CSV table of C-alpha atoms in Angstrom, one decimal:
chain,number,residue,atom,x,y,z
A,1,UNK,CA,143.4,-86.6,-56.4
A,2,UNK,CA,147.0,-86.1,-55.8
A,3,UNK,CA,146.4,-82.5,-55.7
A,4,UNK,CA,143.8,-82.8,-52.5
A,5,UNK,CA,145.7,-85.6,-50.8
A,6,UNK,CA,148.9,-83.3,-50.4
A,7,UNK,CA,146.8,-80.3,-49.5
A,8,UNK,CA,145.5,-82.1,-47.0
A,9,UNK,CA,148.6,-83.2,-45.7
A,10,UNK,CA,150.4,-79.8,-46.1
A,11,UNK,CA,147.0,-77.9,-44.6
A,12,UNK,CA,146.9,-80.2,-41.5
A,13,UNK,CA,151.1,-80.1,-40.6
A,14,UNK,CA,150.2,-76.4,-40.6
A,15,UNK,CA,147.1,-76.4,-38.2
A,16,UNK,CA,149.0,-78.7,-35.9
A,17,UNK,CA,151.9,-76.2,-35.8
A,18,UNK,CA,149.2,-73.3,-34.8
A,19,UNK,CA,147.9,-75.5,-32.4
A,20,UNK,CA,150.5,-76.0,-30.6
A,21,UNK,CA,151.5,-72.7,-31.5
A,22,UNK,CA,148.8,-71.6,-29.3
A,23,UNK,CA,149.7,-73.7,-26.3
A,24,UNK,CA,152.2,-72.5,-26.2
A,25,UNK,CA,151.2,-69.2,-26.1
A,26,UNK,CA,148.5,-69.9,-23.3
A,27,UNK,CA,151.2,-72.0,-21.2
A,28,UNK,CA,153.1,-69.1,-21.1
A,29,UNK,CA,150.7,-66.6,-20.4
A,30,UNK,CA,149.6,-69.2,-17.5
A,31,UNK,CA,152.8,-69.7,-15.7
A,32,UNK,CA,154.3,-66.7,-14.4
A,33,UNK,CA,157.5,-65.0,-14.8
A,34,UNK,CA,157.9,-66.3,-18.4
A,35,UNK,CA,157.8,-62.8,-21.0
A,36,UNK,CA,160.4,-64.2,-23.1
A,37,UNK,CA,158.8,-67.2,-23.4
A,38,UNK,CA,155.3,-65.1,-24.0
A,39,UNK,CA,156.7,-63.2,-26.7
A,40,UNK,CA,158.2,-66.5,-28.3
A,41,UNK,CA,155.3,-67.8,-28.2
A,42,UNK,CA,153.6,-65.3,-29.5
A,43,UNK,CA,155.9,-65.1,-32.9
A,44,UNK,CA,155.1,-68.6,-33.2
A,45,UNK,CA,151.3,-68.4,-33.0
A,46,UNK,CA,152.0,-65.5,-36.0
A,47,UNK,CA,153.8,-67.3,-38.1
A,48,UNK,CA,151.5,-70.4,-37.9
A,49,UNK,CA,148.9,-68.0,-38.5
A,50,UNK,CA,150.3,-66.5,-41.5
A,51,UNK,CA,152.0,-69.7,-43.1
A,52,UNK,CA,148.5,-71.5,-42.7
A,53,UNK,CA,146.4,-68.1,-44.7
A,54,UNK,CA,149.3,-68.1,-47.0
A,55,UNK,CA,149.3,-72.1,-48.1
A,56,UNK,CA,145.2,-71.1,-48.5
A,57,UNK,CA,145.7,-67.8,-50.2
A,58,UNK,CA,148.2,-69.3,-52.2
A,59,UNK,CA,145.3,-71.4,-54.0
A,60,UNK,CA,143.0,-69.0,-53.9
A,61,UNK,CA,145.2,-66.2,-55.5
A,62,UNK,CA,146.0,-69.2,-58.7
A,63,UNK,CA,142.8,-69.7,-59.3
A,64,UNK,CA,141.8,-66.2,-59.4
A,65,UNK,CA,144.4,-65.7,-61.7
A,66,UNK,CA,143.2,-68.4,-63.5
A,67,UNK,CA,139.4,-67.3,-63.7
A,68,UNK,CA,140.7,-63.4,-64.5
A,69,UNK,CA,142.4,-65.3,-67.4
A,70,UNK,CA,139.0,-66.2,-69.0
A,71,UNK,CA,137.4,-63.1,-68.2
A,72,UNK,CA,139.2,-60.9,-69.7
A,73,UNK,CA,140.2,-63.7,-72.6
A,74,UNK,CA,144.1,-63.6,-71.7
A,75,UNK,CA,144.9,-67.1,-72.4
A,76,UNK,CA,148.6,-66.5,-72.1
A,77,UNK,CA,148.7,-66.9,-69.0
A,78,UNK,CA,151.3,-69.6,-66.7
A,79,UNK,CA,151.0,-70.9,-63.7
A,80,UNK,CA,154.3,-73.4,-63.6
A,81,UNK,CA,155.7,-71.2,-60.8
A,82,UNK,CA,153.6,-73.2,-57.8
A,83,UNK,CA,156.1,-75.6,-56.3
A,84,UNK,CA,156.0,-77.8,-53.9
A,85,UNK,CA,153.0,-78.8,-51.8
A,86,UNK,CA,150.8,-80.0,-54.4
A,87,UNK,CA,150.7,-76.6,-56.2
A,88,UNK,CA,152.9,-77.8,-59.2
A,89,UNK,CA,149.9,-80.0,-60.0
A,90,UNK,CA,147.8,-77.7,-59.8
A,91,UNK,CA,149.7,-75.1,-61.6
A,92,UNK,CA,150.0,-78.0,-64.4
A,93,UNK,CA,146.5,-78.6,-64.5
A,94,UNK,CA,146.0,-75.0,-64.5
A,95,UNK,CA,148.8,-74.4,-67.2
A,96,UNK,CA,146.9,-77.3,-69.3
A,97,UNK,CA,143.6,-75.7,-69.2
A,98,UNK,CA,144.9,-72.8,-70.5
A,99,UNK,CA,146.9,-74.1,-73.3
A,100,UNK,CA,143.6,-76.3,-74.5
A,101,UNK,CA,142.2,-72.9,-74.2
A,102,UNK,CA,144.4,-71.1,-76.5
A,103,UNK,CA,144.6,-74.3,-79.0
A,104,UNK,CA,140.3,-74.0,-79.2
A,105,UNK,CA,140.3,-70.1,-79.7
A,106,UNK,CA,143.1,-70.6,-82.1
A,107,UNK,CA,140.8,-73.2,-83.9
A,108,UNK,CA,137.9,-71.0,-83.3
A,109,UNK,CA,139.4,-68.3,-85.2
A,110,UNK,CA,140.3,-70.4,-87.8
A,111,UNK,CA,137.3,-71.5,-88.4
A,112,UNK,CA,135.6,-68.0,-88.2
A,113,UNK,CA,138.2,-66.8,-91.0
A,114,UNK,CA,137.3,-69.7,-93.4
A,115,UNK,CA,133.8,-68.8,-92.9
A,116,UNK,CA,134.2,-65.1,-93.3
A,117,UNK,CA,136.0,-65.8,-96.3
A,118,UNK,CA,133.6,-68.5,-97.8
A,119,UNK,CA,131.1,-65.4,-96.7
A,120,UNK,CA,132.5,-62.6,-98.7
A,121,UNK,CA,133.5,-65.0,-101.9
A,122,UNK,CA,129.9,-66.1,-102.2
A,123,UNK,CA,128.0,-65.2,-105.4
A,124,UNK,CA,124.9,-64.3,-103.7
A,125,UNK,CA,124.3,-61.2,-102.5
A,126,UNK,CA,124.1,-61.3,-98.5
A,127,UNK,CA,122.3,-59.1,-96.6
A,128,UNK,CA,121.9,-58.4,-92.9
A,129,UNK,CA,118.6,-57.4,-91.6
A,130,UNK,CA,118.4,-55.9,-87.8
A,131,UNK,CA,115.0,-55.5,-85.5
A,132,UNK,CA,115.2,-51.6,-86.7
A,133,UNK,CA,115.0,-52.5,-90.6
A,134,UNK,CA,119.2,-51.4,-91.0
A,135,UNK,CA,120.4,-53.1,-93.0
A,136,UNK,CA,124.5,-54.1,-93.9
A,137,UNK,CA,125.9,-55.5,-97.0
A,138,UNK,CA,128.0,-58.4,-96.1
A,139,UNK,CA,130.0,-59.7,-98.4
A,140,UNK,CA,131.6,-58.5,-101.7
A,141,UNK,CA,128.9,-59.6,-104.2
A,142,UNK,CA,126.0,-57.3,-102.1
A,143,UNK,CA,128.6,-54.1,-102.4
A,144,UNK,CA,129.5,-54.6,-105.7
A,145,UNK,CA,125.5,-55.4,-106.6
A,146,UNK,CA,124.4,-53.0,-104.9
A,147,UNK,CA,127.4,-50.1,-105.3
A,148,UNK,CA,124.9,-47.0,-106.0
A,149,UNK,CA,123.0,-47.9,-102.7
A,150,UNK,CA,123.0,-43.9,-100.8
A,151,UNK,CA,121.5,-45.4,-97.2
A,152,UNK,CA,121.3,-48.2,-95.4
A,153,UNK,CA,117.8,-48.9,-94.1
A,154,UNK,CA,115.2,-51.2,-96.2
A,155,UNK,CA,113.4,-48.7,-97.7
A,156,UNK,CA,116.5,-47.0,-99.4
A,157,UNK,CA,116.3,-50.1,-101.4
A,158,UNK,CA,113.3,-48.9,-103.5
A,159,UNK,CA,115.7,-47.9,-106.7
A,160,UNK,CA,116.4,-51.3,-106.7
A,161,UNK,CA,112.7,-52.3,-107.3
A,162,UNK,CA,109.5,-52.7,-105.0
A,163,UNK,CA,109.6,-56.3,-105.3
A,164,UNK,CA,112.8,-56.5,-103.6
A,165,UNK,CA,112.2,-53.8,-100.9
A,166,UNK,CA,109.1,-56.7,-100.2
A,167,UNK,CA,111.0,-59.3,-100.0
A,168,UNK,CA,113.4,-57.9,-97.3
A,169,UNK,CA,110.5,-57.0,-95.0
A,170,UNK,CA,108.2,-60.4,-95.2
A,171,UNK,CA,108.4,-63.7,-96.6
A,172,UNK,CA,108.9,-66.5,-94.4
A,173,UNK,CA,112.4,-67.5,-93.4
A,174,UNK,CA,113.5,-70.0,-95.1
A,175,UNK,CA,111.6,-69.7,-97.8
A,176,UNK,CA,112.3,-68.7,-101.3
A,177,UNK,CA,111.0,-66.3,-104.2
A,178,UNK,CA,112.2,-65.3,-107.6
A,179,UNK,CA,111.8,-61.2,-108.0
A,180,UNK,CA,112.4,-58.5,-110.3
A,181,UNK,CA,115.3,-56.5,-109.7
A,182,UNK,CA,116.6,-53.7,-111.0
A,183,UNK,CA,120.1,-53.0,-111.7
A,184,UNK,CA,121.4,-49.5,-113.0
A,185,UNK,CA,117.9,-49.5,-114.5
A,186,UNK,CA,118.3,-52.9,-116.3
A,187,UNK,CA,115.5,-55.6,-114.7
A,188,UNK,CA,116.5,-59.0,-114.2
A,189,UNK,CA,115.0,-61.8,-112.1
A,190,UNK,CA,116.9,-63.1,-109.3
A,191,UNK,CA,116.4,-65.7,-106.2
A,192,UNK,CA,115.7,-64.0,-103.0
A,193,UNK,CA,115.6,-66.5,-99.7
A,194,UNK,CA,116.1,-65.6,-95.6
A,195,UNK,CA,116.9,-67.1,-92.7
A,196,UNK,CA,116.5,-65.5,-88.9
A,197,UNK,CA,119.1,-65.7,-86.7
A,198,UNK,CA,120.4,-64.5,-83.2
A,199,UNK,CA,123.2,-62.1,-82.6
A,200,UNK,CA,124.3,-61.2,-79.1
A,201,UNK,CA,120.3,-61.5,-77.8
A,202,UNK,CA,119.2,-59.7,-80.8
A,203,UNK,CA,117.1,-61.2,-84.1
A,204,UNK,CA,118.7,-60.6,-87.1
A,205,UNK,CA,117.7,-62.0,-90.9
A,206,UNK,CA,119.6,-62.9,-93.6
A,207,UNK,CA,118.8,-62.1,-97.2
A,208,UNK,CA,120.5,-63.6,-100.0
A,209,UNK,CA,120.3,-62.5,-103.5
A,210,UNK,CA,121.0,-64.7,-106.2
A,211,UNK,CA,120.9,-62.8,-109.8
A,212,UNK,CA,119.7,-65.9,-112.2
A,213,UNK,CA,118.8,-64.0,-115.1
A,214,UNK,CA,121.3,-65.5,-117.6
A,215,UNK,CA,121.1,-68.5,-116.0
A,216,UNK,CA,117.3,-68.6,-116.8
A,217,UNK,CA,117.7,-67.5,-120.4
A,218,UNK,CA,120.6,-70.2,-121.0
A,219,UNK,CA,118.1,-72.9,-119.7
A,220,UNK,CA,115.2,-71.0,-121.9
A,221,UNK,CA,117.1,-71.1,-124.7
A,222,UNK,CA,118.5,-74.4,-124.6
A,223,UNK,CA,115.0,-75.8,-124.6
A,224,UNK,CA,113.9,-73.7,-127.3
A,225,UNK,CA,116.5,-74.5,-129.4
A,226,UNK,CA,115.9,-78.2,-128.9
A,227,UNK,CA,112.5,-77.9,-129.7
A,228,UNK,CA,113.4,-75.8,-133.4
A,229,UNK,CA,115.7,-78.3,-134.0
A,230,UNK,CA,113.3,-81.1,-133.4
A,231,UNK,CA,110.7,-79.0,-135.2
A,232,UNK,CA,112.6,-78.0,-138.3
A,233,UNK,CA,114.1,-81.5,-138.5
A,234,UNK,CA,110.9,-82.8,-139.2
A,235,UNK,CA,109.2,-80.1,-140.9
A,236,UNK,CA,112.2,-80.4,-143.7
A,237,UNK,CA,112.2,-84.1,-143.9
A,238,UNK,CA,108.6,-83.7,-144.7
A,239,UNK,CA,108.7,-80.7,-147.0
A,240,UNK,CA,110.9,-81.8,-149.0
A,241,UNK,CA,109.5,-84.2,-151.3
A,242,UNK,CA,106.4,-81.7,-151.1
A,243,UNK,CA,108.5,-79.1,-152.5
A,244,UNK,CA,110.2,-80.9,-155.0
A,245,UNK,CA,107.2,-82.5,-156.4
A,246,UNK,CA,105.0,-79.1,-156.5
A,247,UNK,CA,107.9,-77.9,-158.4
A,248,UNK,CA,108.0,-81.0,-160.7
A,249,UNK,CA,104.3,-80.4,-161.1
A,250,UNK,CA,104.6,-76.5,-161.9
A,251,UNK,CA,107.3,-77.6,-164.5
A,252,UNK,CA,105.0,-79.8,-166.2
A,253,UNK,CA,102.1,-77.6,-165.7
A,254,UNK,CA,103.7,-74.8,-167.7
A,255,UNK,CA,103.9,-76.3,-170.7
A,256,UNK,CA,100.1,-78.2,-171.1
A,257,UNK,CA,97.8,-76.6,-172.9
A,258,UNK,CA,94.6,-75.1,-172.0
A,259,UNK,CA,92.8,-74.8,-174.8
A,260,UNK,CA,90.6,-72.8,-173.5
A,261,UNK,CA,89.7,-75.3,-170.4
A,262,UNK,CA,89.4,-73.2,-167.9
A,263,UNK,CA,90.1,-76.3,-165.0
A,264,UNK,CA,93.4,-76.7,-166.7
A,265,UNK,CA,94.5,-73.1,-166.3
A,266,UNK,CA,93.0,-73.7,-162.5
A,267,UNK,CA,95.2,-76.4,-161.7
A,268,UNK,CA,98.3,-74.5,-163.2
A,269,UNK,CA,97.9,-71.6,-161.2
A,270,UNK,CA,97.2,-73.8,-158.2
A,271,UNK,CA,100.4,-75.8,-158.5
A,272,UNK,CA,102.6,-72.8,-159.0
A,273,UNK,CA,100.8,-71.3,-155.5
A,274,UNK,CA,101.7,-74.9,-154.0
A,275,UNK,CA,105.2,-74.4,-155.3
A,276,UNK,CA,105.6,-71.1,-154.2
A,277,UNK,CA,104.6,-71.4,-150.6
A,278,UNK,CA,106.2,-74.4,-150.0
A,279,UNK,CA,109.2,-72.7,-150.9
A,280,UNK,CA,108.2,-70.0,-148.8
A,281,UNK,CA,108.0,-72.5,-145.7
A,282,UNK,CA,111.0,-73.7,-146.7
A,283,UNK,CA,113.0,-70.7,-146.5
A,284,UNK,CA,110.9,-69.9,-143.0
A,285,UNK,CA,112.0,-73.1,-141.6
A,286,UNK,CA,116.0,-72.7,-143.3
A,287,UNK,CA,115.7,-69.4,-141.1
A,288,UNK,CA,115.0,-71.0,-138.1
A,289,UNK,CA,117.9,-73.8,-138.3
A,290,UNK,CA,120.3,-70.1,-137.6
A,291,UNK,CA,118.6,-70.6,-134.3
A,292,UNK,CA,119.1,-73.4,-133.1
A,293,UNK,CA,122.6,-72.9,-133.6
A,294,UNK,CA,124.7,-71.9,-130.4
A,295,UNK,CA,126.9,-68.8,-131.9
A,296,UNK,CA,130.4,-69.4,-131.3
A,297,UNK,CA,131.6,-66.4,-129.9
A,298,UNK,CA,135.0,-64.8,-130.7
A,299,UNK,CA,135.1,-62.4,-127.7
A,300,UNK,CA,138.0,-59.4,-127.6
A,301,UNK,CA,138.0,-55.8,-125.8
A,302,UNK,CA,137.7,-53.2,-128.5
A,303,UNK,CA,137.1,-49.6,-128.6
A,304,UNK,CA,133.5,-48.7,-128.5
A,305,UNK,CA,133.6,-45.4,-130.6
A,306,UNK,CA,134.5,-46.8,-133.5
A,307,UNK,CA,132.4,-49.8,-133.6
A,308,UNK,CA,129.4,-47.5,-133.2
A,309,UNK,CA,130.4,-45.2,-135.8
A,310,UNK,CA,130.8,-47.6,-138.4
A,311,UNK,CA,127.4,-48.7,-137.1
A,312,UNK,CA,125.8,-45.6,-137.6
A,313,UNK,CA,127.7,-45.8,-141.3
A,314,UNK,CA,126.1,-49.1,-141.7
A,315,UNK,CA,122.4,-47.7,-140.9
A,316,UNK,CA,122.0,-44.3,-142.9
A,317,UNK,CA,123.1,-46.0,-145.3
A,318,UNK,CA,120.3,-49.3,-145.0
A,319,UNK,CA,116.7,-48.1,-146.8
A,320,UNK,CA,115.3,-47.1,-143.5
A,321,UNK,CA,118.1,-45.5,-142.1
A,322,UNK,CA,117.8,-42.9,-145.0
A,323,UNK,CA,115.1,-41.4,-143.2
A,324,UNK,CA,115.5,-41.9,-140.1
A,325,UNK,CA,118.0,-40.3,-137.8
A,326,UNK,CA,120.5,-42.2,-135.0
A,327,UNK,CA,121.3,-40.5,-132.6
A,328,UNK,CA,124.7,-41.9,-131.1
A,329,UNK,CA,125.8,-41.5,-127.2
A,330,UNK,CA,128.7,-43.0,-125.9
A,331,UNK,CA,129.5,-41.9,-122.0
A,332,UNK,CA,132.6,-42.3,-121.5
A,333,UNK,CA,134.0,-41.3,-124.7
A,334,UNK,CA,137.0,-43.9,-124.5
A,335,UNK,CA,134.4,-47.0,-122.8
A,336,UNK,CA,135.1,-50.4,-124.2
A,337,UNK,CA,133.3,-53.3,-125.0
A,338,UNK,CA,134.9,-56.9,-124.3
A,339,UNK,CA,132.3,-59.0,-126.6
A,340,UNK,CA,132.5,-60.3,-130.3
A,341,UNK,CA,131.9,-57.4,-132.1
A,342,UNK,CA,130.8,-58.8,-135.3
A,343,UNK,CA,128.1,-61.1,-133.3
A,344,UNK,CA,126.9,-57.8,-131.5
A,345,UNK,CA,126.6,-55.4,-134.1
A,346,UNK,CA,124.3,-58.2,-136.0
A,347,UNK,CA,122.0,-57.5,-132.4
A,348,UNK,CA,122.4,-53.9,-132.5
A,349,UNK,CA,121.5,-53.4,-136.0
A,350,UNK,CA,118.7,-55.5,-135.9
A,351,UNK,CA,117.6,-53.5,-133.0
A,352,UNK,CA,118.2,-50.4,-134.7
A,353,UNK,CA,116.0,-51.7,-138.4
A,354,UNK,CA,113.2,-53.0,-135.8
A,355,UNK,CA,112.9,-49.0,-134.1
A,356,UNK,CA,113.6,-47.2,-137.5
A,357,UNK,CA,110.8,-49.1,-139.1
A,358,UNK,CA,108.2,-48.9,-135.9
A,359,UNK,CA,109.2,-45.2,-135.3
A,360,UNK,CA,109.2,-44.4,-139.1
A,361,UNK,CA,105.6,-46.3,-139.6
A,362,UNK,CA,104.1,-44.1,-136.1
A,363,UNK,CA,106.0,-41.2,-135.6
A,364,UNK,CA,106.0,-37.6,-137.6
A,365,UNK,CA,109.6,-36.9,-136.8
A,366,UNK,CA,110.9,-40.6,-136.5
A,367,UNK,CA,114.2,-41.1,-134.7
A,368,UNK,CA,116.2,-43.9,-132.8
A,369,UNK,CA,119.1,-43.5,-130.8
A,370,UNK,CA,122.4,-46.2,-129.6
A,371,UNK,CA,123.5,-45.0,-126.3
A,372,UNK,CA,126.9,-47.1,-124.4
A,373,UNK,CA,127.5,-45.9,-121.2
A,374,UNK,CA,129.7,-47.9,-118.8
A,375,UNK,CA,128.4,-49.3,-115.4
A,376,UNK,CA,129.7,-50.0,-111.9
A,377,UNK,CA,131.6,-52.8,-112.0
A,378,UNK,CA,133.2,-52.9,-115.0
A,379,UNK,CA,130.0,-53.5,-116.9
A,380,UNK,CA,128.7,-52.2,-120.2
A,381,UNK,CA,125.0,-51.0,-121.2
A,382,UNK,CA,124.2,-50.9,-124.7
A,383,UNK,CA,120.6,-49.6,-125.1
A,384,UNK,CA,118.4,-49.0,-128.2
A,385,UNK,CA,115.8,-47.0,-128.0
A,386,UNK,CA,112.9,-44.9,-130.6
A,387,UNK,CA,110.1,-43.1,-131.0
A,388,UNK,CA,107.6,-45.5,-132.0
A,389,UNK,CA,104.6,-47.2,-130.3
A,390,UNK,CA,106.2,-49.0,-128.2
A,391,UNK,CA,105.9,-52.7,-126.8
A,392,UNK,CA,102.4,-53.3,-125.7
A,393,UNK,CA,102.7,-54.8,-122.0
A,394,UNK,CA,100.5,-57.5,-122.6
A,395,UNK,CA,103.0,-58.8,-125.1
A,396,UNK,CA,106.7,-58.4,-123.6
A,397,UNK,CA,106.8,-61.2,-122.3
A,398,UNK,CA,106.6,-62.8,-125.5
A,399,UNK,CA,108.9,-60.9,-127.7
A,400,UNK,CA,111.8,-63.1,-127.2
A,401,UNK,CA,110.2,-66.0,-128.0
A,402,UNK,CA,111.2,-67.9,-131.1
A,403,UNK,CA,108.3,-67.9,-134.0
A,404,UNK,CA,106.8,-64.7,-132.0
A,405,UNK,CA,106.2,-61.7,-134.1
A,406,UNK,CA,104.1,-58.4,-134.7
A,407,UNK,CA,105.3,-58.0,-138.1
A,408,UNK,CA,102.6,-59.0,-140.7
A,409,UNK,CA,106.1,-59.8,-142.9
A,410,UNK,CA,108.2,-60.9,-140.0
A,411,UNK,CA,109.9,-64.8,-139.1
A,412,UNK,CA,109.9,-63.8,-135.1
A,413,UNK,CA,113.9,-64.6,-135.7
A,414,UNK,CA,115.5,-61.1,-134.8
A,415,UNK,CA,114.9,-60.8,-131.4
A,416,UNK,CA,115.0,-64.1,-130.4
A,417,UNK,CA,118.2,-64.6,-132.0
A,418,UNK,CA,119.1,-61.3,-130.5
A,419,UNK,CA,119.0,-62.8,-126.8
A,420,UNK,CA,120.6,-65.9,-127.4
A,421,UNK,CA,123.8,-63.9,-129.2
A,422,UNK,CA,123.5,-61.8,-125.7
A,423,UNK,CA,123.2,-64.8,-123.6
A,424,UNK,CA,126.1,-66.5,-125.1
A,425,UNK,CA,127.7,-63.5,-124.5
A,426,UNK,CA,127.0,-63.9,-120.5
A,427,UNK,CA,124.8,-60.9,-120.5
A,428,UNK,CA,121.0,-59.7,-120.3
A,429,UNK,CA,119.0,-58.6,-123.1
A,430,UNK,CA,115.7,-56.7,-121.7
A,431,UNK,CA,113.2,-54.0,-121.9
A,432,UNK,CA,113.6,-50.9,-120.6
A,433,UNK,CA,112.1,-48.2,-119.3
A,434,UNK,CA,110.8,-45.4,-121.8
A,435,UNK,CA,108.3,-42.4,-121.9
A,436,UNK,CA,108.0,-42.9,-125.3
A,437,UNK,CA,108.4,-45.9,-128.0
A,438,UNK,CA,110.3,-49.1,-127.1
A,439,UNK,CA,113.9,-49.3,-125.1
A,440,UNK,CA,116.3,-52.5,-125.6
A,441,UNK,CA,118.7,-52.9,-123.0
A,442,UNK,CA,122.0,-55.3,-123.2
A,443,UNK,CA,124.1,-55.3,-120.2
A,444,UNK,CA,127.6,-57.1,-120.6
């Protein structure tokens, strides 16, 4: 208010002076004999004319200043200079504007850093979809997921897994789905969800890509474990007495006479079978109990090379190992493997008797082979693979499951025991892709 009140004031003072400035000027041009006068006059009538467009200009050329500020995002600029007239409050309240201007970008940029930075720190993978299907990997976890990735459209995502590729063209925003993906050839499942946005008038989508394979498995196993703990719990507290008394029995059994009764010899033979496969179950159930164990793991980086050569010791020197070849691959030669070692050579030769024994029982020239290569990002593939029949699809989903086996002799405590070393471990135990026979793959 001040501001209009004394440009008021200061704009009417001026028009008064031009017109009387003018006046002037026409007195003088109506009397006669008066040039000096005339050409007095006519300064005058200039000089009001120019003071008046200047005290206008003057705002005009502050706020235009002011308003090229913003346009071009020059927030530096000052405007403490206008004195006098009322322009030093308007200068100030220009000067004001500005600084709250420069105090909101500055917060605004703040706040843009912390959430680029939140951004590229998060675990997910985040992906940025365009209207053209090109696609940019946003933060650290999508570059380092997805470091072999050779283009940058949706379909160059097929290596990856079709499930995936999928995923990034439909689905509704918002929503969420757990997929197969493939990672340097190892499948695990992960979350997928999107979200649409709107960049500078363009629609854009967001994919994030949660890998929760070892999550899942720690869950997995967790509840298995509870469950063969409740299970073997009871099943011991019950067999027990049941094997001690069929032992009793057997005992007692052995040293009655038949005399030729053939019921008598019945019974024996009967108790001793009781005795035996209650023993049996037993020893099945003692077996489990390993399981439902966590392993404590005793983690260290060691050289790979000679880990697997005293595991290829180890197995030619095992009964099926004497016929069956390994076949050792380490790429590089100098990789190493940051796990317990004595925890992961139980999984790998366990693998390794499982292949020898279903390449062995199928194949004419039986073979199995232990390849380590080292991934992107620091990672390490073990992978077991033979010559064998292979998995049947219907039943890998299964293999991993406690009390599963194909073995007619088998507990169905290998593999499973197998995964929840790998888990423990923080890695993935899968199976992988092969033209012939069966392929394990751990990732660490």
């Amino acid at each position: 208010m001040g501001f209009e009140r004394n440009f008021a004031v200061g704009f009417g003072w001026r028009l008064l002076l031009l017109l009387a400035a003018v006046a002037a000027l026409a007195l003088a041009l109506w009397a006669p004999n008066l040039a000096a006068a005339r050409i007095v006059a006519g300064v005058l009538v200039a000089g009001a004319v120019w003071g008046l467009w200047h005290y206008i200009g003057r705002t005009n050329r502050e706020v235009a200043r002011f308003v090229q500020g913003l346009r071009y995002g020059d927030f530096n600029q000052g405007f403490g200079r206008t004195v006098g007239g009322g322009f030093d409050e308007l200068g100030q309240a220009l000067s004001d504007a500005m600084r709250q201007l420069r105090a909101e970008r500055a917060h605004a940029s703040d706040e843009a850093r912390v959430h680029a930075a939140l951004a590229d720190e998060s675990p997910a993978a985040l992906l940025l979809i365009d209207d053209e299907d090109r696609v940019t990997l946003s933060n650290k976890a999508a570059r380092k997921l997805f470091n072999r990735l050779t283009g940058t459209r949706i379909e160059d995502f097929a290596p990856y897994g079709v499930e995936l590729v999928a995923a990034m063209r439909g689905g509704d925003a918002g929503g969420r789905t757990v997929i197969t993906l493939r990672i340097d050839s190892a499948a695990q499942r992960a979350m997928v969800s999107r979200a649409a946005l709107d960049r500078l008038g363009r629609p854009l989508t967001i994919v994030a890509i949660q890998p929760i394979q070892h999550e899942l498995s720690a869950v997995e196993l967790t509840a298995q474990a509870d469950l063969v703990r409740v299970l073997t719990h009871e099943i011991m507290n019950s067999m027990t007495p049941v094997v001690s008394l069929a032992e009793s029995a057997a005992r007692l059994m052995a040293d009655v006479s038949a005399d030729d009764n053939p019921a008598v010899e019945d019974a024996r033979m009967a108790i001793e079978t009781l005795a035996r496969r209650a023993a049996g179950i037993m020893h099945f159930v003692e077996a489990y109990r390993a399981f439902s164990r966590a392993p404590v793991v005793q983690r260290r980086r060691f050289p790979a090379a000679p880990w697997a050569g005293e595991l290829q010791r180890l197995f030619a020197a095992s009964d099926v190992g004497r016929d069956v070849p390994l076949d050792l691959v380490i790429e590089p030669a100098d990789v190493a493997l940051d796990a317990d070692p004595d925890l992961l050579a139980q999984v790998a030769i366990n693998l390794l008797k499982n292949g020898a024994e279903a390449a062995a029982s199928h194949a004419p020239d039986p073979r199995v082979a232990l390849s380590i290569r080292l991934l992107a990002g620091g990672r390490t593939m073990l992978s077991v693979r033979d010559n064998g029949p292979g998995i049947p699809p219907d039943l890998a989903a299964e293999i991993f499951l406690p009390f599963f086996t194909t073995k007619s002799g088998g507990t169905g405590v290998g593999l499973s025991l197998a995964r929840r070393i790998v888990t423990a471990h923080g890695g993935t135990i899968a199976l992988g892709p092969a033209d012939q026979g069966a392929s394990f793959e751990i990732v660490l």
